[in-house]
Structures are given as structure tokens and as C-alpha cells.
Amino acid sequence: MYKSQQVIYLSGGCFWGVEAYISRLKGVNQTEVGYANGRTHDPTYESVCSGKTGHSECVKVTYNPEIISLEEILEQYFRIIDPYSINRQGSDVGSQYKTGIYWQEPSQRSTVVKFLNKKQKEAPKKIAVEAHEIYGFYHAEEYHQKYLEKNPQGYCHVDLNQIDDKEFDHLTREEYQITQLALTEVPFSGKYDNFFEDGIYVDVVNGEVLFTSKDKFDSGCGWPAFSKPVNEDAIIKHRDFTHGMVRTEVRSSKANSHLGHEFNDGPNGTKRYCINSAALRFIPKEDLENEGYGEYLSLFDQKD
């Protein structure tokens, strides 16, 4: 079953830091940096930085409204910008660093306007944040995407420590990046790619049961592949339009962890759930009882 998502566009200075911060909000499923609302087609970073195109550095935010509301996202956005500054954030100066909230759906307009009116009533001076419908967004060059994940020591005018994500302290850096930031591990590098012991696979974040070894197969794609989840309620699906493709993203239903993608080329006409190893924890059949998953032992008594 596909779950509906919504999109909002946020400009707030250098898009590296804004993207890194917003992507860490629980319920934000995808982020993409690009250039918004300019006068030219297919701008480059260099042309935008010249200040002649009218574009702003912007983050396209795709979120699950059942987990995080638009108002909650905007509250977080206001934590990391100077809403009174015109064409400047931190040490970055130029029209490409303007602040702005740009909606995609007309239904979002009232939420944005109401939010800004509330903030203005509380403000000591005029807020300079633009607000209108998005009328142009161009994907930025690939090296800008998830820049601070690729370059942890890179420049950032945003304090990324403002987000309290202690619930993920038990994860490795790679597990966090994949489940929370929707990154993808290098093919053939995951510990469960060429692995076929009897047992179950649970969400590395919260232990939710997702797949079993009985439905795992070698697809040759470089990532663990399953023909189906343990049950349909274990996962949720979203349309994923990143990287210039249209795919079906797969997430865990309870923790909302990014797992991988679903394809239609499994064996005998089945699905292929292409899943990142780092999103999973394997529990061997012989450990199921001790780990509290004894109810799944009966699966391995069934004949195929």
C-alpha cells in the first residue's frame, strides 16, 4: 500500500546545512538540493552564485504528514535561519541566500501564511522570508547532494547539534545514514548480500520484524533481495523521484526507517525487495526464542 507524501521547498542560506538539518527530522523521507524560482533554465552552481539568474539555493523536502506536520517542519526551519536578514545567512551574502518557503500544493498555502503571521506577531521587526508557490526548481549538481554526509568537515552555517536524536545512538554512522537519511550502501559491500542462513531480519532501529530467510534469494544486484516482507503491514511504500528516476521506496511501518526499493523483476513474477544490509539486523533461527521472537520459529517448520 502506498502512503501519501507531501513536498515543501525551503531556502535558508547555503543549502548544504539546511539540507543536512532538515533531513534529520523524523518524518522527512527525502531531501534534494537545487535552485529555485529563477529567470533562467537549467542553471549551474556558478551561474547561480553570480547573482544574475535570480535563483535561490533551495531544499526540496519530501515528508510524511502522518509523522511530521508542515508546521513542525517550519518551526524547525525557523530555528536555523535569521528570518530578518535579506540575502544573507551566516557569512554567506548574495541573492542566492535569500530565505523563502515555497509550497507545491495550494492546500499548503494557508498553513504557511498562518505560520508566518503568527511569527510576525511575535517578532520585534519585519520578517523577510518569502512565501509563495514554487514556480521552478532545478536539481543541483550531484556533488552538492548530501554534501555534509560526504564531507563531514565541510562548511556549515547551521548548528546540526540542535536536533535531539538520541534514539539512534545505538546505530553506527552507516546505519544512521541509510535508515534516517535515505542513503544507499555500496553494492556487494553489505554483510547480508551473500548470506543465506535460516532466521529473520528485523529493523536495525527498533527490532520490528521485516523479512525472513525463507523469502531471500540471490538476485545478483549487490544488495540483499527478498520476494516479500514477513507481512504487508511491516512495510510502507512511497513514490521516489530522486536521482532522475521513478522508483518505489520501501520503509518500515513503525520506525519509518528507509530500507531500500521495490522492483517487479523477482523470481517467477514475484517482487524484488532490494534492501540495504545496514538497515537490517539478522537473528538466527536458533536464537529466536532467546531474543523474544519465538513465535516465528514455526515458519521454519513449514515445508516450502
mmCIF file of C-alpha atoms in Angstrom:
data_model
loop_
_atom_site.group_PDB
_atom_site.id
_atom_site.type_symbol
_atom_site.label_atom_id
_atom_site.label_comp_id
_atom_site.label_asym_id
_atom_site.label_seq_id
_atom_site.Cartn_x
_atom_site.Cartn_y
_atom_site.Cartn_z
ATOM 1 C CA MET A 1 0.000 0.000 0.000
ATOM 2 C CA TYR A 2 1.345 3.403 -0.991
ATOM 3 C CA LYS A 3 1.398 6.154 1.607
ATOM 4 C CA SER A 4 0.846 9.760 0.563
ATOM 5 C CA GLN A 5 3.701 12.207 0.920
ATOM 6 C CA GLN A 6 3.882 15.977 0.648
ATOM 7 C CA VAL A 7 6.594 18.314 -0.589
ATOM 8 C CA ILE A 8 7.678 21.765 0.603
ATOM 9 C CA TYR A 9 10.612 23.856 -0.646
ATOM 10 C CA LEU A 10 12.816 25.786 1.795
ATOM 11 C CA SER A 11 15.507 28.371 1.053
ATOM 12 C CA GLY A 12 17.630 29.392 4.019
ATOM 13 C CA GLY A 13 21.180 30.236 3.014
ATOM 14 C CA CYS A 14 23.743 27.660 1.935
ATOM 15 C CA PHE A 15 21.723 24.589 1.038
ATOM 16 C CA TRP A 16 24.338 22.179 2.417
ATOM 17 C CA GLY A 17 23.476 22.990 6.019
ATOM 18 C CA VAL A 18 19.737 23.403 5.534
ATOM 19 C CA GLU A 19 19.549 20.012 3.799
ATOM 20 C CA ALA A 20 21.652 18.304 6.483
ATOM 21 C CA TYR A 21 19.470 19.681 9.278
ATOM 22 C CA ILE A 22 16.042 19.161 7.725
ATOM 23 C CA SER A 23 16.921 15.636 6.545
ATOM 24 C CA ARG A 24 17.411 14.621 10.187
ATOM 25 C CA LEU A 25 13.828 15.402 11.177
ATOM 26 C CA LYS A 26 11.792 12.287 11.848
ATOM 27 C CA GLY A 27 9.142 12.035 9.174
ATOM 28 C CA VAL A 28 11.230 13.738 6.495
ATOM 29 C CA ASN A 29 11.751 10.961 3.966
ATOM 30 C CA GLN A 30 13.781 12.614 1.231
ATOM 31 C CA THR A 31 15.707 15.822 0.662
ATOM 32 C CA GLU A 32 17.177 17.212 -2.535
ATOM 33 C CA VAL A 33 19.114 20.445 -3.037
ATOM 34 C CA GLY A 34 18.604 22.641 -6.061
ATOM 35 C CA TYR A 35 17.955 26.103 -7.444
ATOM 36 C CA ALA A 36 14.529 27.704 -7.116
ATOM 37 C CA ASN A 37 12.447 30.409 -8.760
ATOM 38 C CA GLY A 38 14.981 31.990 -11.099
ATOM 39 C CA ARG A 39 14.843 33.586 -14.525
ATOM 40 C CA THR A 40 16.905 31.043 -16.482
ATOM 41 C CA HIS A 41 16.583 27.372 -17.392
ATOM 42 C CA ASP A 42 18.996 24.679 -16.179
ATOM 43 C CA PRO A 43 21.193 26.938 -14.044
ATOM 44 C CA THR A 44 24.598 25.827 -12.796
ATOM 45 C CA TYR A 45 26.100 26.498 -9.383
ATOM 46 C CA GLU A 46 28.468 29.026 -10.933
ATOM 47 C CA SER A 47 25.680 30.924 -12.681
ATOM 48 C CA VAL A 48 23.522 30.999 -9.552
ATOM 49 C CA CYS A 49 26.454 32.270 -7.473
ATOM 50 C CA SER A 50 26.897 35.140 -9.926
ATOM 51 C CA GLY A 51 23.603 36.536 -8.650
ATOM 52 C CA LYS A 52 22.392 37.104 -12.199
ATOM 53 C CA THR A 53 19.889 34.245 -12.522
ATOM 54 C CA GLY A 54 17.572 35.133 -9.633
ATOM 55 C CA HIS A 55 17.632 31.601 -8.218
ATOM 56 C CA SER A 56 17.988 30.809 -4.544
ATOM 57 C CA GLU A 57 19.730 27.785 -3.076
ATOM 58 C CA CYS A 58 16.810 25.629 -2.014
ATOM 59 C CA VAL A 59 15.972 22.277 -0.440
ATOM 60 C CA LYS A 60 13.113 20.138 -1.726
ATOM 61 C CA VAL A 61 11.670 18.380 1.331
ATOM 62 C CA THR A 62 9.513 15.277 0.934
ATOM 63 C CA TYR A 63 7.793 14.340 4.168
ATOM 64 C CA ASN A 64 5.211 12.004 5.645
ATOM 65 C CA PRO A 65 2.422 14.216 7.064
ATOM 66 C CA GLU A 66 1.280 11.358 9.300
ATOM 67 C CA ILE A 67 4.591 11.618 11.180
ATOM 68 C CA ILE A 68 5.587 15.286 10.910
ATOM 69 C CA SER A 69 3.331 18.201 10.079
ATOM 70 C CA LEU A 70 4.216 21.095 7.811
ATOM 71 C CA GLU A 71 4.021 23.462 10.770
ATOM 72 C CA GLU A 72 6.524 21.342 12.695
ATOM 73 C CA ILE A 73 8.920 21.465 9.744
ATOM 74 C CA LEU A 74 8.553 25.240 9.555
ATOM 75 C CA GLU A 75 9.236 25.585 13.282
ATOM 76 C CA GLN A 76 12.484 23.676 12.795
ATOM 77 C CA TYR A 77 13.318 25.772 9.739
ATOM 78 C CA PHE A 78 12.965 28.961 11.790
ATOM 79 C CA ARG A 79 15.441 27.556 14.315
ATOM 80 C CA ILE A 80 18.221 27.575 11.747
ATOM 81 C CA ILE A 81 17.656 30.842 9.855
ATOM 82 C CA ASP A 82 17.805 34.548 10.585
ATOM 83 C CA PRO A 83 14.286 35.436 9.397
ATOM 84 C CA TYR A 84 15.003 39.193 9.364
ATOM 85 C CA SER A 85 18.064 39.118 7.140
ATOM 86 C CA ILE A 86 17.774 39.941 3.454
ATOM 87 C CA ASN A 87 20.014 37.983 1.072
ATOM 88 C CA ARG A 88 22.314 36.859 3.863
ATOM 89 C CA GLN A 89 22.600 33.866 6.185
ATOM 90 C CA GLY A 90 25.636 33.375 8.377
ATOM 91 C CA SER A 91 28.692 34.558 6.487
ATOM 92 C CA ASP A 92 27.077 33.934 3.100
ATOM 93 C CA VAL A 93 25.947 37.052 1.244
ATOM 94 C CA GLY A 94 24.073 37.245 -2.042
ATOM 95 C CA SER A 95 20.588 36.965 -3.516
ATOM 96 C CA GLN A 96 21.015 33.177 -3.805
ATOM 97 C CA TYR A 97 20.980 33.052 0.018
ATOM 98 C CA LYS A 98 17.546 34.626 0.483
ATOM 99 C CA THR A 99 15.051 32.899 2.765
ATOM 100 C CA GLY A 100 11.806 31.520 1.425
ATOM 101 C CA ILE A 101 9.035 28.970 1.855
ATOM 102 C CA TYR A 102 7.542 27.714 -1.397
ATOM 103 C CA TRP A 103 4.564 25.381 -1.500
ATOM 104 C CA GLN A 104 3.700 22.829 -4.141
ATOM 105 C CA GLU A 105 0.062 22.180 -3.218
ATOM 106 C CA PRO A 106 -2.457 25.039 -2.888
ATOM 107 C CA SER A 107 -3.709 23.424 0.321
ATOM 108 C CA GLN A 108 -0.349 24.192 1.965
ATOM 109 C CA ARG A 109 -0.697 27.928 1.414
ATOM 110 C CA SER A 110 -2.956 28.562 4.419
ATOM 111 C CA THR A 111 -0.601 26.675 6.749
ATOM 112 C CA VAL A 112 2.409 28.686 5.577
ATOM 113 C CA VAL A 113 0.598 32.042 5.737
ATOM 114 C CA LYS A 114 -0.875 31.313 9.172
ATOM 115 C CA PHE A 115 2.552 30.228 10.445
ATOM 116 C CA LEU A 116 4.292 33.372 9.186
ATOM 117 C CA ASN A 117 1.542 35.629 10.547
ATOM 118 C CA LYS A 118 1.971 34.040 13.957
ATOM 119 C CA LYS A 119 5.740 34.515 13.815
ATOM 120 C CA GLN A 120 5.346 38.143 12.715
ATOM 121 C CA LYS A 121 3.104 38.932 15.682
ATOM 122 C CA GLU A 122 5.839 37.621 17.982
ATOM 123 C CA ALA A 123 8.693 39.300 16.082
ATOM 124 C CA PRO A 124 10.476 42.532 17.048
ATOM 125 C CA LYS A 125 10.877 43.568 13.374
ATOM 126 C CA LYS A 126 9.708 42.688 9.902
ATOM 127 C CA ILE A 127 10.246 39.095 8.767
ATOM 128 C CA ALA A 128 11.962 38.870 5.374
ATOM 129 C CA VAL A 129 11.017 35.300 4.489
ATOM 130 C CA GLU A 130 9.386 34.960 1.069
ATOM 131 C CA ALA A 131 6.274 32.807 0.753
ATOM 132 C CA HIS A 132 4.628 31.784 -2.495
ATOM 133 C CA GLU A 133 4.021 28.828 -4.777
ATOM 134 C CA ILE A 134 7.116 27.195 -6.261
ATOM 135 C CA TYR A 135 7.473 28.122 -9.926
ATOM 136 C CA GLY A 136 10.757 26.471 -10.798
ATOM 137 C CA PHE A 137 13.185 24.020 -9.200
ATOM 138 C CA TYR A 138 16.302 22.570 -10.790
ATOM 139 C CA HIS A 139 18.267 19.676 -9.320
ATOM 140 C CA ALA A 140 21.732 20.843 -8.227
ATOM 141 C CA GLU A 141 24.896 19.106 -9.328
ATOM 142 C CA GLU A 142 25.376 15.681 -7.759
ATOM 143 C CA TYR A 143 28.330 16.709 -5.583
ATOM 144 C CA HIS A 144 26.011 19.084 -3.716
ATOM 145 C CA GLN A 145 23.536 16.324 -2.798
ATOM 146 C CA LYS A 146 24.030 15.163 0.828
ATOM 147 C CA TYR A 147 27.209 17.238 0.784
ATOM 148 C CA LEU A 148 27.813 17.228 4.524
ATOM 149 C CA GLU A 149 27.300 13.473 4.730
ATOM 150 C CA LYS A 150 30.020 13.043 2.115
ATOM 151 C CA ASN A 151 32.174 15.780 3.669
ATOM 152 C CA PRO A 152 31.564 15.793 7.457
ATOM 153 C CA GLN A 153 34.132 18.568 7.998
ATOM 154 C CA GLY A 154 32.604 20.778 5.335
ATOM 155 C CA TYR A 155 31.388 24.314 5.938
ATOM 156 C CA CYS A 156 28.006 24.655 7.577
ATOM 157 C CA HIS A 157 26.323 27.771 8.951
ATOM 158 C CA VAL A 158 23.712 25.597 10.700
ATOM 159 C CA ASP A 159 24.194 24.037 14.135
ATOM 160 C CA LEU A 160 23.352 20.400 13.465
ATOM 161 C CA ASN A 161 23.547 19.610 17.181
ATOM 162 C CA GLN A 162 20.175 21.264 17.785
ATOM 163 C CA ILE A 163 18.357 18.063 16.853
ATOM 164 C CA ASP A 164 17.881 15.553 19.653
ATOM 165 C CA ASP A 165 18.251 12.143 18.015
ATOM 166 C CA LYS A 166 19.438 10.089 20.975
ATOM 167 C CA GLU A 167 17.031 7.319 19.986
ATOM 168 C CA PHE A 168 19.521 6.487 17.244
ATOM 169 C CA ASP A 169 22.637 6.396 19.447
ATOM 170 C CA HIS A 170 22.843 2.608 19.094
ATOM 171 C CA LEU A 171 23.282 2.862 15.326
ATOM 172 C CA THR A 172 26.586 3.003 13.504
ATOM 173 C CA ARG A 173 27.183 6.000 11.254
ATOM 174 C CA GLU A 174 26.305 3.918 8.178
ATOM 175 C CA GLU A 175 23.128 2.533 9.769
ATOM 176 C CA TYR A 176 22.032 6.067 10.654
ATOM 177 C CA GLN A 177 22.791 7.459 7.212
ATOM 178 C CA ILE A 178 20.836 4.731 5.468
ATOM 179 C CA THR A 179 17.800 4.401 7.733
ATOM 180 C CA GLN A 180 17.390 8.092 8.582
ATOM 181 C CA LEU A 181 18.901 9.961 5.623
ATOM 182 C CA ALA A 182 17.903 7.501 2.883
ATOM 183 C CA LEU A 183 21.421 6.913 1.625
ATOM 184 C CA THR A 184 22.391 3.669 -0.132
ATOM 185 C CA GLU A 185 25.273 1.364 0.727
ATOM 186 C CA VAL A 186 27.847 0.422 -1.893
ATOM 187 C CA PRO A 187 26.697 -2.666 -3.873
ATOM 188 C CA PHE A 188 28.203 -6.008 -2.808
ATOM 189 C CA SER A 189 29.501 -4.404 0.398
ATOM 190 C CA GLY A 190 26.683 -5.336 2.796
ATOM 191 C CA LYS A 191 27.084 -8.169 5.260
ATOM 192 C CA TYR A 192 23.810 -9.819 4.199
ATOM 193 C CA ASP A 193 24.288 -9.671 0.425
ATOM 194 C CA ASN A 194 25.696 -13.194 0.018
ATOM 195 C CA PHE A 195 24.213 -14.601 3.217
ATOM 196 C CA PHE A 196 21.540 -17.317 3.442
ATOM 197 C CA GLU A 197 21.326 -18.712 6.990
ATOM 198 C CA ASP A 198 17.908 -19.536 8.482
ATOM 199 C CA GLY A 199 16.443 -16.718 10.529
ATOM 200 C CA ILE A 200 14.608 -13.418 10.421
ATOM 201 C CA TYR A 201 15.626 -9.875 9.527
ATOM 202 C CA VAL A 202 14.472 -7.039 11.772
ATOM 203 C CA ASP A 203 14.658 -3.253 11.556
ATOM 204 C CA VAL A 204 18.036 -2.230 12.978
ATOM 205 C CA VAL A 205 16.360 0.785 14.605
ATOM 206 C CA ASN A 206 13.598 -0.810 16.664
ATOM 207 C CA GLY A 207 13.643 -4.576 16.080
ATOM 208 C CA GLU A 208 10.447 -4.718 14.020
ATOM 209 C CA VAL A 209 10.318 -7.991 12.035
ATOM 210 C CA LEU A 210 10.562 -7.242 8.311
ATOM 211 C CA PHE A 211 11.725 -10.279 6.297
ATOM 212 C CA THR A 212 12.654 -13.940 6.727
ATOM 213 C CA SER A 213 15.375 -16.054 5.171
ATOM 214 C CA LYS A 214 12.697 -18.221 3.530
ATOM 215 C CA ASP A 215 11.917 -15.368 1.139
ATOM 216 C CA LYS A 216 15.521 -14.307 0.492
ATOM 217 C CA PHE A 217 17.173 -15.028 -2.852
ATOM 218 C CA ASP A 218 20.344 -14.209 -4.764
ATOM 219 C CA SER A 219 19.418 -11.552 -7.319
ATOM 220 C CA GLY A 220 22.984 -10.665 -8.248
ATOM 221 C CA CYS A 221 22.191 -6.973 -7.774
ATOM 222 C CA GLY A 222 24.654 -6.421 -4.921
ATOM 223 C CA TRP A 223 22.093 -5.975 -2.147
ATOM 224 C CA PRO A 224 20.003 -8.463 -0.137
ATOM 225 C CA ALA A 225 16.865 -9.381 -2.080
ATOM 226 C CA PHE A 226 13.547 -10.701 -0.755
ATOM 227 C CA SER A 227 10.454 -11.798 -2.658
ATOM 228 C CA LYS A 228 8.101 -10.454 0.019
ATOM 229 C CA PRO A 229 8.043 -8.982 3.542
ATOM 230 C CA VAL A 230 7.023 -11.088 6.526
ATOM 231 C CA ASN A 231 3.623 -9.393 6.153
ATOM 232 C CA GLU A 232 2.361 -6.395 4.227
ATOM 233 C CA ASP A 233 1.815 -4.395 7.411
ATOM 234 C CA ALA A 234 5.568 -4.466 8.131
ATOM 235 C CA ILE A 235 6.396 -2.010 5.362
ATOM 236 C CA ILE A 236 5.102 1.148 3.743
ATOM 237 C CA LYS A 237 5.793 2.269 0.193
ATOM 238 C CA HIS A 238 6.334 5.694 -1.332
ATOM 239 C CA ARG A 239 6.969 7.012 -4.807
ATOM 240 C CA ASP A 240 10.620 8.082 -5.038
ATOM 241 C CA PHE A 241 11.519 10.629 -7.718
ATOM 242 C CA THR A 242 15.142 11.216 -6.692
ATOM 243 C CA HIS A 243 18.172 10.740 -8.952
ATOM 244 C CA GLY A 244 16.097 11.351 -12.054
ATOM 245 C CA MET A 245 14.199 8.075 -11.666
ATOM 246 C CA VAL A 246 10.737 6.934 -10.630
ATOM 247 C CA ARG A 247 11.009 4.138 -8.079
ATOM 248 C CA THR A 248 9.089 2.659 -5.183
ATOM 249 C CA GLU A 249 10.806 3.334 -1.874
ATOM 250 C CA VAL A 250 10.312 0.828 0.951
ATOM 251 C CA ARG A 251 10.249 1.919 4.599
ATOM 252 C CA SER A 252 9.480 0.125 7.843
ATOM 253 C CA SER A 253 5.990 0.884 9.076
ATOM 254 C CA LYS A 254 6.753 1.578 12.748
ATOM 255 C CA ALA A 255 10.155 3.290 12.803
ATOM 256 C CA ASN A 256 9.801 4.798 9.297
ATOM 257 C CA SER A 257 13.334 3.577 8.503
ATOM 258 C CA HIS A 258 14.456 3.772 4.897
ATOM 259 C CA LEU A 259 15.102 0.173 3.820
ATOM 260 C CA GLY A 260 15.532 0.184 0.047
ATOM 261 C CA HIS A 261 13.325 -0.141 -3.036
ATOM 262 C CA GLU A 262 10.786 -2.487 -4.569
ATOM 263 C CA PHE A 263 11.080 -3.787 -8.146
ATOM 264 C CA ASN A 264 8.957 -6.120 -10.271
ATOM 265 C CA ASP A 265 11.688 -8.489 -11.503
ATOM 266 C CA GLY A 266 11.784 -11.160 -8.775
ATOM 267 C CA PRO A 267 11.742 -14.924 -9.482
ATOM 268 C CA ASN A 268 8.603 -16.374 -11.073
ATOM 269 C CA GLY A 269 6.965 -12.988 -11.389
ATOM 270 C CA THR A 270 7.366 -12.024 -7.727
ATOM 271 C CA LYS A 271 8.519 -8.695 -6.351
ATOM 272 C CA ARG A 272 12.162 -7.977 -5.595
ATOM 273 C CA TYR A 273 12.663 -6.046 -2.402
ATOM 274 C CA CYS A 274 16.169 -4.656 -2.756
ATOM 275 C CA ILE A 275 17.210 -3.850 0.812
ATOM 276 C CA ASN A 276 20.295 -2.285 2.404
ATOM 277 C CA SER A 277 22.108 -4.648 4.777
ATOM 278 C CA ALA A 278 22.757 -1.739 7.143
ATOM 279 C CA ALA A 279 19.005 -1.290 7.643
ATOM 280 C CA LEU A 280 18.688 -4.844 8.971
ATOM 281 C CA ARG A 281 19.711 -6.990 11.919
ATOM 282 C CA PHE A 282 19.713 -10.754 11.393
ATOM 283 C CA ILE A 283 18.534 -13.093 14.149
ATOM 284 C CA PRO A 284 19.436 -16.771 13.567
ATOM 285 C CA LYS A 285 16.726 -19.411 13.867
ATOM 286 C CA GLU A 286 18.376 -20.915 16.962
ATOM 287 C CA ASP A 287 18.320 -17.530 18.755
ATOM 288 C CA LEU A 288 14.711 -16.600 18.080
ATOM 289 C CA GLU A 289 13.368 -17.837 21.420
ATOM 290 C CA ASN A 290 16.055 -16.127 23.485
ATOM 291 C CA GLU A 291 15.680 -12.864 21.574
ATOM 292 C CA GLY A 292 11.917 -12.758 22.081
ATOM 293 C CA TYR A 293 10.896 -13.815 18.584
ATOM 294 C CA GLY A 294 9.850 -17.389 19.404
ATOM 295 C CA GLU A 295 6.546 -17.001 17.559
ATOM 296 C CA TYR A 296 8.483 -17.040 14.279
ATOM 297 C CA LEU A 297 10.031 -20.466 14.874
ATOM 298 C CA SER A 298 7.029 -22.154 13.300
ATOM 299 C CA LEU A 299 7.922 -20.574 9.966
ATOM 300 C CA PHE A 300 10.922 -22.854 9.707
ATOM 301 C CA ASP A 301 8.866 -25.980 10.410
ATOM 302 C CA GLN A 302 6.769 -25.350 7.325
ATOM 303 C CA LYS A 303 7.674 -27.093 4.120
ATOM 304 C CA ASP A 304 8.187 -24.973 1.031
#
